PDB file of C-alpha atoms in Angstrom:
ATOM      1  CA  MET P   1     233.673 -29.412 277.699  1.00 70.00           C
ATOM      2  CA  ALA P   2     232.712 -30.091 274.110  1.00 75.00           C
ATOM      3  CA  LEU P   3     230.788 -26.828 274.180  1.00 76.00           C
ATOM      4  CA  THR P   4     233.897 -24.958 275.369  1.00 84.00           C
ATOM      5  CA  LYS P   5     236.044 -26.480 272.628  1.00 85.00           C
ATOM      6  CA  LEU P   6     233.402 -25.537 270.086  1.00 84.00           C
ATOM      7  CA  SER P   7     233.221 -21.921 271.278  1.00 89.00           C
ATOM      8  CA  VAL P   8     237.049 -21.644 271.383  1.00 90.00           C
ATOM      9  CA  LYS P   9     237.200 -23.078 267.879  1.00 90.00           C
ATOM     10  CA  MET P  10     234.554 -20.595 266.654  1.00 92.00           C
ATOM     11  CA  LEU P  11     236.385 -17.748 268.360  1.00 92.00           C
ATOM     12  CA  LEU P  12     239.654 -18.698 266.618  1.00 93.00           C
ATOM     13  CA  GLN P  13     237.863 -18.970 263.265  1.00 93.00           C
ATOM     14  CA  MET P  14     236.296 -15.541 263.755  1.00 94.00           C
ATOM     15  CA  LYS P  15     239.704 -14.050 264.610  1.00 94.00           C
ATOM     16  CA  LEU P  16     241.192 -15.669 261.504  1.00 94.00           C
ATOM     17  CA  ALA P  17     238.326 -14.375 259.370  1.00 94.00           C
ATOM     18  CA  GLY P  18     238.835 -10.881 260.810  1.00 94.00           C
ATOM     19  CA  LYS P  19     242.592 -10.997 260.102  1.00 95.00           C
ATOM     20  CA  GLU P  20     241.915 -12.306 256.604  1.00 95.00           C
ATOM     21  CA  GLN P  21     239.441  -9.469 255.978  1.00 94.00           C
ATOM     22  CA  GLU P  22     241.947  -6.896 257.265  1.00 94.00           C
ATOM     23  CA  LEU P  23     244.750  -8.258 255.073  1.00 94.00           C
ATOM     24  CA  THR P  24     242.436  -8.367 252.049  1.00 94.00           C
ATOM     25  CA  GLU P  25     241.501  -4.697 252.554  1.00 93.00           C
ATOM     26  CA  LYS P  26     245.166  -3.703 252.901  1.00 93.00           C
ATOM     27  CA  ASN P  27     246.028  -5.702 249.786  1.00 93.00           C
ATOM     28  CA  ASN P  28     243.208  -4.051 247.820  1.00 93.00           C
ATOM     29  CA  GLY P  29     244.395  -0.606 248.934  1.00 92.00           C
ATOM     30  CA  PHE P  30     247.933  -1.477 247.899  1.00 92.00           C
ATOM     31  CA  LEU P  31     246.754  -2.720 244.496  1.00 92.00           C
ATOM     32  CA  GLN P  32     244.712   0.453 243.992  1.00 93.00           C
ATOM     33  CA  ASN P  33     247.764   2.561 244.809  1.00 93.00           C
ATOM     34  CA  ILE P  34     249.785   0.585 242.264  1.00 93.00           C
ATOM     35  CA  ASP P  35     247.073   1.146 239.633  1.00 92.00           C
ATOM     36  CA  VAL P  36     247.066   4.889 240.360  1.00 92.00           C
ATOM     37  CA  ALA P  37     250.869   5.027 240.146  1.00 94.00           C
ATOM     38  CA  GLU P  38     250.878   3.106 236.851  1.00 93.00           C
ATOM     39  CA  GLY P  39     248.247   5.461 235.444  1.00 92.00           C
ATOM     40  CA  ALA P  40     250.269   8.494 236.495  1.00 93.00           C
ATOM     41  CA  MET P  41     253.410   7.010 234.930  1.00 93.00           C
ATOM     42  CA  GLN P  42     251.573   6.370 231.659  1.00 93.00           C
ATOM     43  CA  ASN P  43     250.243   9.944 231.645  1.00 92.00           C
ATOM     44  CA  LEU P  44     253.759  11.291 232.220  1.00 92.00           C
ATOM     45  CA  LEU P  45     255.147   9.058 229.489  1.00 91.00           C
ATOM     46  CA  ARG P  46     252.453  10.333 227.126  1.00 90.00           C
ATOM     47  CA  GLU P  47     253.354  13.953 228.000  1.00 91.00           C
ATOM     48  CA  PHE P  48     257.082  13.267 227.538  1.00 89.00           C
ATOM     49  CA  THR P  49     256.366  11.724 224.153  1.00 89.00           C
ATOM     50  CA  LYS P  50     254.344  14.788 223.112  1.00 87.00           C
ATOM     51  CA  MET P  51     257.095  17.148 224.291  1.00 87.00           C
ATOM     52  CA  ASP P  52     259.755  15.066 222.542  1.00 84.00           C
ATOM     53  CA  HIS P  53     257.757  15.236 219.325  1.00 81.00           C
ATOM     54  CA  ILE P  54     257.331  19.001 219.665  1.00 79.00           C
ATOM     55  CA  LEU P  55     261.045  19.542 220.348  1.00 81.00           C
ATOM     56  CA  ASP P  56     262.109  17.309 217.442  1.00 78.00           C
ATOM     57  CA  ARG P  57     259.828  19.076 214.985  1.00 71.00           C
ATOM     58  CA  SER P  58     261.384  21.743 212.769  1.00 59.00           C
ATOM     59  CA  ASP P  59     260.211  25.357 212.815  1.00 57.00           C
ATOM     60  CA  ASP P  60     258.460  24.856 209.484  1.00 52.00           C
ATOM     61  CA  GLU P  61     256.211  22.226 211.014  1.00 52.00           C
ATOM     62  CA  ASP P  62     254.865  24.443 213.796  1.00 54.00           C
ATOM     63  CA  ILE P  63     251.229  23.861 214.543  1.00 55.00           C
ATOM     64  CA  PHE P  64     249.034  26.909 214.298  1.00 51.00           C
ATOM     65  CA  SER P  65     245.419  27.503 215.086  1.00 55.00           C
ATOM     66  CA  GLU P  66     242.613  26.567 212.766  1.00 63.00           C
ATOM     67  CA  ASN P  67     242.110  30.294 212.215  1.00 70.00           C
ATOM     68  CA  SER P  68     243.495  31.176 208.773  1.00 76.00           C
ATOM     69  CA  GLN P  69     243.781  34.864 209.710  1.00 75.00           C
ATOM     70  CA  THR P  70     246.101  34.000 212.593  1.00 77.00           C
ATOM     71  CA  ASP P  71     248.160  31.768 210.296  1.00 78.00           C
ATOM     72  CA  PHE P  72     248.367  34.557 207.698  1.00 79.00           C
ATOM     73  CA  LEU P  73     249.557  37.066 210.310  1.00 80.00           C
ATOM     74  CA  HIS P  74     252.147  34.593 211.590  1.00 81.00           C
ATOM     75  CA  ASP P  75     253.441  33.986 208.052  1.00 83.00           C
ATOM     76  CA  LEU P  76     253.572  37.731 207.403  1.00 83.00           C
ATOM     77  CA  GLU P  77     255.489  38.318 210.645  1.00 86.00           C
ATOM     78  CA  THR P  78     257.903  35.497 209.813  1.00 87.00           C
ATOM     79  CA  LYS P  79     258.563  36.928 206.348  1.00 88.00           C
ATOM     80  CA  LYS P  80     259.112  40.394 207.848  1.00 86.00           C
ATOM     81  CA  TRP P  81     261.698  39.020 210.299  1.00 87.00           C
ATOM     82  CA  ASP P  82     263.415  37.077 207.519  1.00 87.00           C
ATOM     83  CA  MET P  83     263.706  40.251 205.431  1.00 88.00           C
ATOM     84  CA  LEU P  84     265.076  42.216 208.406  1.00 87.00           C
ATOM     85  CA  GLU P  85     267.680  39.513 209.029  1.00 87.00           C
ATOM     86  CA  LEU P  86     268.731  39.602 205.367  1.00 87.00           C
ATOM     87  CA  GLU P  87     269.001  43.404 205.416  1.00 87.00           C
ATOM     88  CA  ALA P  88     271.040  43.323 208.622  1.00 86.00           C
ATOM     89  CA  GLY P  89     273.412  40.778 207.095  1.00 85.00           C
ATOM     90  CA  HIS P  90     273.740  42.893 203.948  1.00 83.00           C
ATOM     91  CA  ASP P  91     274.447  46.018 206.034  1.00 84.00           C
ATOM     92  CA  ARG P  92     277.135  44.156 208.000  1.00 85.00           C
ATOM     93  CA  ASP P  93     278.748  43.023 204.747  1.00 85.00           C
ATOM     94  CA  LEU P  94     278.741  46.596 203.405  1.00 82.00           C
ATOM     95  CA  GLN P  95     280.250  47.955 206.631  1.00 84.00           C
ATOM     96  CA  SER P  96     282.992  45.328 206.563  1.00 83.00           C
ATOM     97  CA  GLU P  97     283.713  46.109 202.940  1.00 85.00           C
ATOM     98  CA  GLN P  98     283.863  49.875 203.615  1.00 83.00           C
ATOM     99  CA  ALA P  99     286.161  49.396 206.600  1.00 83.00           C
ATOM    100  CA  GLU P 100     288.454  47.224 204.503  1.00 82.00           C
ATOM    101  CA  GLN P 101     288.512  49.813 201.696  1.00 82.00           C
ATOM    102  CA  GLU P 102     289.348  52.588 204.187  1.00 79.00           C
ATOM    103  CA  ARG P 103     292.228  50.538 205.596  1.00 78.00           C
ATOM    104  CA  ASP P 104     293.541  49.874 202.102  1.00 77.00           C
ATOM    105  CA  HIS P 105     293.212  53.575 201.207  1.00 74.00           C
ATOM    106  CA  VAL P 106     295.109  54.714 204.330  1.00 67.00           C
ATOM    107  CA  GLN P 107     297.900  52.216 203.696  1.00 66.00           C
ATOM    108  CA  GLN P 108     298.191  53.329 200.062  1.00 70.00           C
ATOM    109  CA  GLU P 109     298.524  57.002 201.054  1.00 64.00           C
ATOM    110  CA  ASP P 110     301.288  56.460 203.621  1.00 58.00           C
ATOM    111  CA  PRO P 111     302.544  52.888 203.897  1.00 55.00           C
ATOM    112  CA  GLN P 112     304.955  53.983 206.648  1.00 58.00           C
ATOM    113  CA  ALA P 113     302.137  55.326 208.843  1.00 52.00           C
ATOM    114  CA  SER P 114     301.700  53.379 212.003  1.00 53.00           C
ATOM    115  CA  THR P 115     298.258  52.154 212.943  1.00 53.00           C
ATOM    116  CA  SER P 116     299.135  52.385 216.628  1.00 53.00           C
ATOM    117  CA  LEU P 117     297.914  55.241 218.781  1.00 55.00           C
ATOM    118  CA  GLN P 118     299.961  58.391 218.564  1.00 57.00           C
ATOM    119  CA  PHE P 119     300.117  60.772 221.525  1.00 56.00           C
ATOM    120  CA  SER P 120     301.055  64.393 221.276  1.00 59.00           C
ATOM    121  CA  LYS P 121     303.632  65.642 223.753  1.00 60.00           C
ATOM    122  CA  GLU P 122     301.008  67.937 225.256  1.00 62.00           C
ATOM    123  CA  ASN P 123     298.845  65.008 226.404  1.00 58.00           C
ATOM    124  CA  ILE P 124     301.628  63.021 228.072  1.00 63.00           C
ATOM    125  CA  PRO P 125     301.889  63.826 231.796  1.00 61.00           C
ATOM    126  CA  GLU P 126     305.370  64.487 233.141  1.00 57.00           C
TER     127      GLU P 126
END
């Protein structure tokens, strides 16, 4: 009988040890998953910080390659676009000024002339 109690006791201890081992493995897997998730979150946070820095930076602070030829070409292209924008603005100003002068000229010639559309009697359907 003492032998039976001893074997039952050993059997229970072995079951407990097996359960403990199983729970320990599950716990380790869970902790590893948490570590992986934390690492992924830190990587994402790092990427967000980089993107935030890039978006907050002004156009003048753009990062270019170490290649001075590429930087020179980029500067040249930027200056060309700036000049084109200035010329376009100047052309718009001249056109506005000319249109205003034409309106003033027409009004000075015949102040009674209407600026509305005038239809000849031939073009009006009956």
